mmCIF file of C-alpha atoms in Angstrom:
data_model
loop_
_atom_site.group_PDB
_atom_site.id
_atom_site.type_symbol
_atom_site.label_atom_id
_atom_site.label_comp_id
_atom_site.label_asym_id
_atom_site.label_seq_id
_atom_site.Cartn_x
_atom_site.Cartn_y
_atom_site.Cartn_z
ATOM 1 C CA UNK B 1 -75.466 3.319 -15.233
ATOM 2 C CA UNK B 2 -77.609 3.161 -18.348
ATOM 3 C CA UNK B 3 -79.518 6.366 -17.571
ATOM 4 C CA UNK B 4 -76.269 8.302 -17.128
ATOM 5 C CA UNK B 5 -74.844 6.982 -20.402
ATOM 6 C CA UNK B 6 -78.028 7.870 -22.275
ATOM 7 C CA UNK B 7 -77.970 11.366 -20.777
ATOM 8 C CA UNK B 8 -74.326 11.794 -21.756
ATOM 9 C CA UNK B 9 -75.091 10.597 -25.284
ATOM 10 C CA UNK B 10 -77.890 13.142 -25.648
ATOM 11 C CA UNK B 11 -75.653 15.904 -24.286
ATOM 12 C CA UNK B 12 -72.987 15.005 -26.833
ATOM 13 C CA UNK B 13 -75.499 15.001 -29.698
ATOM 14 C CA UNK B 14 -76.957 18.334 -28.589
ATOM 15 C CA UNK B 15 -73.530 19.926 -28.191
ATOM 16 C CA UNK B 16 -72.311 18.748 -31.590
ATOM 17 C CA UNK B 17 -75.507 19.974 -33.232
ATOM 18 C CA UNK B 18 -74.833 23.418 -31.776
ATOM 19 C CA UNK B 19 -71.236 23.353 -33.004
ATOM 20 C CA UNK B 20 -72.375 22.388 -36.494
ATOM 21 C CA UNK B 21 -74.553 25.494 -36.714
ATOM 22 C CA UNK B 22 -71.318 27.465 -36.932
ATOM 23 C CA UNK B 23 -70.037 25.340 -39.790
ATOM 24 C CA UNK B 24 -66.450 24.815 -41.006
ATOM 25 C CA UNK B 25 -65.950 28.580 -41.409
ATOM 26 C CA UNK B 26 -66.095 28.963 -37.627
ATOM 27 C CA UNK B 27 -63.111 26.646 -37.160
ATOM 28 C CA UNK B 28 -59.848 28.427 -36.386
ATOM 29 C CA UNK B 29 -57.350 25.933 -37.823
ATOM 30 C CA UNK B 30 -56.986 22.364 -39.121
ATOM 31 C CA UNK B 31 -56.294 20.997 -35.641
ATOM 32 C CA UNK B 32 -59.608 22.336 -34.372
ATOM 33 C CA UNK B 33 -61.292 21.037 -37.524
ATOM 34 C CA UNK B 34 -60.028 17.534 -36.792
ATOM 35 C CA UNK B 35 -61.307 17.777 -33.220
ATOM 36 C CA UNK B 36 -64.788 18.812 -34.395
ATOM 37 C CA UNK B 37 -64.764 16.119 -37.089
ATOM 38 C CA UNK B 38 -63.991 13.547 -34.378
ATOM 39 C CA UNK B 39 -66.855 14.839 -32.249
ATOM 40 C CA UNK B 40 -69.193 14.443 -35.223
ATOM 41 C CA UNK B 41 -67.900 10.902 -35.680
ATOM 42 C CA UNK B 42 -68.725 10.084 -32.039
ATOM 43 C CA UNK B 43 -72.154 11.734 -32.266
ATOM 44 C CA UNK B 44 -72.912 9.870 -35.488
ATOM 45 C CA UNK B 45 -72.060 6.552 -33.878
ATOM 46 C CA UNK B 46 -74.379 7.353 -30.975
ATOM 47 C CA UNK B 47 -77.173 8.201 -33.421
ATOM 48 C CA UNK B 48 -76.589 4.931 -35.302
ATOM 49 C CA UNK B 49 -76.953 2.976 -32.050
ATOM 50 C CA UNK B 50 -80.353 4.631 -31.682
ATOM 51 C CA UNK B 51 -81.181 3.631 -35.274
ATOM 52 C CA UNK B 52 -81.424 7.308 -36.240
ATOM 53 C CA UNK B 53 -79.622 6.966 -39.551
ATOM 54 C CA UNK B 54 -80.714 10.351 -40.862
ATOM 55 C CA UNK B 55 -79.136 12.188 -37.924
ATOM 56 C CA UNK B 56 -76.112 9.905 -38.054
ATOM 57 C CA UNK B 57 -75.630 10.641 -41.749
ATOM 58 C CA UNK B 58 -75.834 14.377 -41.025
ATOM 59 C CA UNK B 59 -73.158 14.091 -38.334
ATOM 60 C CA UNK B 60 -70.815 12.121 -40.579
ATOM 61 C CA UNK B 61 -71.307 14.572 -43.436
ATOM 62 C CA UNK B 62 -70.615 17.488 -41.118
ATOM 63 C CA UNK B 63 -67.532 15.669 -39.868
ATOM 64 C CA UNK B 64 -66.270 15.316 -43.416
ATOM 65 C CA UNK B 65 -66.903 19.006 -44.089
ATOM 66 C CA UNK B 66 -64.547 19.996 -41.251
ATOM 67 C CA UNK B 67 -61.623 18.121 -42.796
ATOM 68 C CA UNK B 68 -59.189 20.262 -44.755
ATOM 69 C CA UNK B 69 -57.537 19.615 -48.099
ATOM 70 C CA UNK B 70 -55.107 16.696 -47.889
ATOM 71 C CA UNK B 71 -57.058 14.991 -45.121
ATOM 72 C CA UNK B 72 -56.732 11.580 -46.789
ATOM 73 C CA UNK B 73 -52.984 11.821 -46.242
ATOM 74 C CA UNK B 74 -52.901 13.641 -42.904
ATOM 75 C CA UNK B 75 -56.018 12.204 -41.222
ATOM 76 C CA UNK B 76 -56.368 8.900 -43.015
ATOM 77 C CA UNK B 77 -58.012 6.763 -40.307
ATOM 78 C CA UNK B 78 -60.520 9.468 -39.370
ATOM 79 C CA UNK B 79 -61.332 10.118 -43.035
ATOM 80 C CA UNK B 80 -61.817 6.435 -43.815
ATOM 81 C CA UNK B 81 -64.130 5.872 -40.847
ATOM 82 C CA UNK B 82 -66.221 8.988 -41.549
ATOM 83 C CA UNK B 83 -66.653 8.076 -45.216
ATOM 84 C CA UNK B 84 -67.423 4.411 -44.497
ATOM 85 C CA UNK B 85 -70.066 5.224 -41.900
ATOM 86 C CA UNK B 86 -71.558 7.976 -44.050
ATOM 87 C CA UNK B 87 -71.825 5.423 -46.866
ATOM 88 C CA UNK B 88 -73.609 2.933 -44.578
ATOM 89 C CA UNK B 89 -76.125 5.584 -43.567
ATOM 90 C CA UNK B 90 -76.614 6.737 -47.158
ATOM 91 C CA UNK B 91 -77.454 3.146 -48.076
ATOM 92 C CA UNK B 92 -79.945 2.845 -45.224
ATOM 93 C CA UNK B 93 -81.511 6.200 -46.162
ATOM 94 C CA UNK B 94 -81.707 5.305 -49.891
ATOM 95 C CA UNK B 95 -79.548 8.322 -50.752
ATOM 96 C CA UNK B 96 -77.986 6.501 -53.668
ATOM 97 C CA UNK B 97 -76.480 9.463 -55.523
ATOM 98 C CA UNK B 98 -74.577 10.585 -52.426
ATOM 99 C CA UNK B 99 -73.652 6.983 -51.669
ATOM 100 C CA UNK B 100 -71.952 6.612 -55.037
ATOM 101 C CA UNK B 101 -69.895 9.758 -54.431
ATOM 102 C CA UNK B 102 -68.757 8.479 -51.036
ATOM 103 C CA UNK B 103 -67.830 5.063 -52.434
ATOM 104 C CA UNK B 104 -65.855 6.638 -55.271
ATOM 105 C CA UNK B 105 -63.842 8.654 -52.763
ATOM 106 C CA UNK B 106 -63.111 5.610 -50.598
ATOM 107 C CA UNK B 107 -62.068 3.472 -53.560
ATOM 108 C CA UNK B 108 -59.848 6.277 -54.832
ATOM 109 C CA UNK B 109 -58.020 7.096 -51.616
ATOM 110 C CA UNK B 110 -58.045 3.855 -49.574
ATOM 111 C CA UNK B 111 -54.468 2.647 -49.193
ATOM 112 C CA UNK B 112 -55.076 -1.079 -49.518
ATOM 113 C CA UNK B 113 -57.700 -3.560 -50.644
ATOM 114 C CA UNK B 114 -58.735 -4.336 -47.071
ATOM 115 C CA UNK B 115 -59.550 -0.653 -46.502
ATOM 116 C CA UNK B 116 -61.785 -0.730 -49.581
ATOM 117 C CA UNK B 117 -63.715 -3.779 -48.414
ATOM 118 C CA UNK B 118 -66.505 -1.977 -46.566
ATOM 119 C CA UNK B 119 -67.169 0.278 -49.548
ATOM 120 C CA UNK B 120 -67.159 -2.710 -51.899
ATOM 121 C CA UNK B 121 -69.568 -4.587 -49.634
ATOM 122 C CA UNK B 122 -71.916 -1.587 -49.512
ATOM 123 C CA UNK B 123 -71.784 -1.182 -53.290
ATOM 124 C CA UNK B 124 -72.662 -4.873 -53.720
ATOM 125 C CA UNK B 125 -75.578 -4.498 -51.304
ATOM 126 C CA UNK B 126 -76.761 -1.526 -53.371
ATOM 127 C CA UNK B 127 -76.762 -3.723 -56.472
ATOM 128 C CA UNK B 128 -78.960 -6.264 -54.693
ATOM 129 C CA UNK B 129 -81.229 -3.524 -53.311
ATOM 130 C CA UNK B 130 -81.627 -2.196 -56.852
ATOM 131 C CA UNK B 131 -82.714 -5.628 -58.103
ATOM 132 C CA UNK B 132 -79.508 -6.130 -60.100
ATOM 133 C CA UNK B 133 -78.908 -9.581 -58.654
ATOM 134 C CA UNK B 134 -76.725 -10.840 -61.499
ATOM 135 C CA UNK B 135 -74.284 -7.934 -61.147
ATOM 136 C CA UNK B 136 -74.353 -8.350 -57.382
ATOM 137 C CA UNK B 137 -73.392 -12.003 -57.695
ATOM 138 C CA UNK B 138 -70.669 -11.185 -60.211
ATOM 139 C CA UNK B 139 -69.191 -8.489 -57.945
ATOM 140 C CA UNK B 140 -69.395 -10.822 -54.922
ATOM 141 C CA UNK B 141 -67.545 -13.627 -56.715
ATOM 142 C CA UNK B 142 -64.896 -11.225 -58.013
ATOM 143 C CA UNK B 143 -64.304 -9.757 -54.550
ATOM 144 C CA UNK B 144 -64.136 -13.201 -52.958
ATOM 145 C CA UNK B 145 -61.492 -14.179 -55.505
ATOM 146 C CA UNK B 146 -59.503 -11.029 -54.617
ATOM 147 C CA UNK B 147 -59.673 -12.098 -50.975
ATOM 148 C CA UNK B 148 -58.223 -15.486 -51.836
ATOM 149 C CA UNK B 149 -61.543 -17.262 -51.405
ATOM 150 C CA UNK B 150 -62.235 -18.146 -55.003
ATOM 151 C CA UNK B 151 -65.122 -20.570 -55.203
ATOM 152 C CA UNK B 152 -65.197 -23.843 -57.066
ATOM 153 C CA UNK B 153 -64.847 -22.980 -60.741
ATOM 154 C CA UNK B 154 -67.359 -25.550 -61.915
ATOM 155 C CA UNK B 155 -70.089 -24.198 -64.208
ATOM 156 C CA UNK B 156 -72.502 -23.795 -61.299
ATOM 157 C CA UNK B 157 -70.473 -20.798 -60.092
ATOM 158 C CA UNK B 158 -71.149 -18.805 -63.249
ATOM 159 C CA UNK B 159 -73.229 -15.894 -61.821
ATOM 160 C CA UNK B 160 -76.525 -16.802 -63.515
ATOM 161 C CA UNK B 161 -76.123 -20.461 -62.560
ATOM 162 C CA UNK B 162 -75.321 -19.488 -58.982
ATOM 163 C CA UNK B 163 -78.691 -17.743 -58.857
ATOM 164 C CA UNK B 164 -80.391 -20.930 -60.023
ATOM 165 C CA UNK B 165 -78.305 -23.197 -57.787
ATOM 166 C CA UNK B 166 -78.719 -21.522 -54.380
ATOM 167 C CA UNK B 167 -82.288 -22.171 -53.248
ATOM 168 C CA UNK B 168 -84.052 -21.963 -49.859
ATOM 169 C CA UNK B 169 -83.985 -25.757 -49.600
ATOM 170 C CA UNK B 170 -80.228 -25.827 -50.165
ATOM 171 C CA UNK B 171 -79.688 -23.127 -47.530
ATOM 172 C CA UNK B 172 -81.895 -25.031 -45.066
ATOM 173 C CA UNK B 173 -79.984 -28.246 -45.733
ATOM 174 C CA UNK B 174 -76.635 -26.492 -45.257
ATOM 175 C CA UNK B 175 -77.751 -24.789 -42.048
ATOM 176 C CA UNK B 176 -79.030 -28.101 -40.674
ATOM 177 C CA UNK B 177 -75.687 -29.745 -41.427
ATOM 178 C CA UNK B 178 -73.849 -26.907 -39.684
ATOM 179 C CA UNK B 179 -76.185 -27.140 -36.689
ATOM 180 C CA UNK B 180 -75.509 -30.869 -36.435
ATOM 181 C CA UNK B 181 -71.741 -30.278 -36.417
ATOM 182 C CA UNK B 182 -72.033 -27.603 -33.744
ATOM 183 C CA UNK B 183 -74.162 -29.919 -31.608
ATOM 184 C CA UNK B 184 -71.163 -32.256 -31.347
ATOM 185 C CA UNK B 185 -69.144 -29.548 -29.580
ATOM 186 C CA UNK B 186 -69.520 -28.662 -25.922
ATOM 187 C CA UNK B 187 -70.172 -25.097 -24.767
ATOM 188 C CA UNK B 188 -66.708 -24.978 -23.190
ATOM 189 C CA UNK B 189 -65.088 -26.000 -26.463
ATOM 190 C CA UNK B 190 -66.964 -23.332 -28.399
ATOM 191 C CA UNK B 191 -66.131 -20.664 -25.832
ATOM 192 C CA UNK B 192 -62.457 -21.604 -25.981
ATOM 193 C CA UNK B 193 -62.237 -20.686 -29.665
ATOM 194 C CA UNK B 194 -60.778 -17.289 -30.484
ATOM 195 C CA UNK B 195 -62.948 -14.811 -32.339
ATOM 196 C CA UNK B 196 -62.071 -14.336 -35.992
ATOM 197 C CA UNK B 197 -59.755 -11.327 -36.340
ATOM 198 C CA UNK B 198 -58.432 -11.596 -39.905
ATOM 199 C CA UNK B 199 -60.154 -8.705 -41.783
ATOM 200 C CA UNK B 200 -59.960 -10.547 -45.122
ATOM 201 C CA UNK B 201 -61.667 -13.634 -43.678
ATOM 202 C CA UNK B 202 -64.302 -11.496 -41.966
ATOM 203 C CA UNK B 203 -65.019 -9.719 -45.239
ATOM 204 C CA UNK B 204 -65.267 -13.043 -47.090
ATOM 205 C CA UNK B 205 -67.679 -14.414 -44.476
ATOM 206 C CA UNK B 206 -69.835 -11.279 -44.758
ATOM 207 C CA UNK B 207 -69.920 -11.518 -48.547
ATOM 208 C CA UNK B 208 -70.838 -15.199 -48.487
ATOM 209 C CA UNK B 209 -73.572 -14.635 -45.902
ATOM 210 C CA UNK B 210 -75.041 -11.758 -47.920
ATOM 211 C CA UNK B 211 -74.786 -13.733 -51.146
ATOM 212 C CA UNK B 212 -76.694 -16.716 -49.730
ATOM 213 C CA UNK B 213 -79.231 -14.438 -48.043
ATOM 214 C CA UNK B 214 -80.079 -12.524 -51.208
ATOM 215 C CA UNK B 215 -80.184 -15.560 -53.463
ATOM 216 C CA UNK B 216 -82.159 -17.738 -51.092
ATOM 217 C CA UNK B 217 -84.578 -15.211 -49.658
ATOM 218 C CA UNK B 218 -84.376 -12.070 -51.771
ATOM 219 C CA UNK B 219 -83.811 -13.389 -55.257
#
């Protein structure tokens, strides 16, 4: 029932807000701190679904504040998710100074390149948001190469030339070609395909989509 779920979501958000008034000093031990941090993570996700990125950011920041020293080793998954989501909200809220701090922490403590991917993607988006398209393209191409998706090394893939090469007409032509290929497949065939699960491939697809979007429509 949608109404019941919405009521439960609001109860969770209200309850976590009340808990946060006490702050980390009200927490008895690290185990309780982790529990409250997890509640803030859940509340932040609910707020994001409602497009309330300011409240969501507050929940994620509170969640981080309840984590004790050494949390990147002892509560790695929780820490990574809190920091990644806080970074997404900071980007949406144009809190760039805080965003840079969050990204630095993720890049420092993430255990593998795949775990750094969200932070790298957000930092690239920030470059584009800031109008630094050339640096955004350069970072995108470098990250794609690290993911094993290095693009054709012809001169057109030099960052400045990429900016000149990718135009709205090229994107339209490419999308039309893709649409024509998809039209050859039946609905049953498409539905039989498995969803992409490889995190490296998903990251590469996201980077390519963002790169074309910014160059074709934002550049």
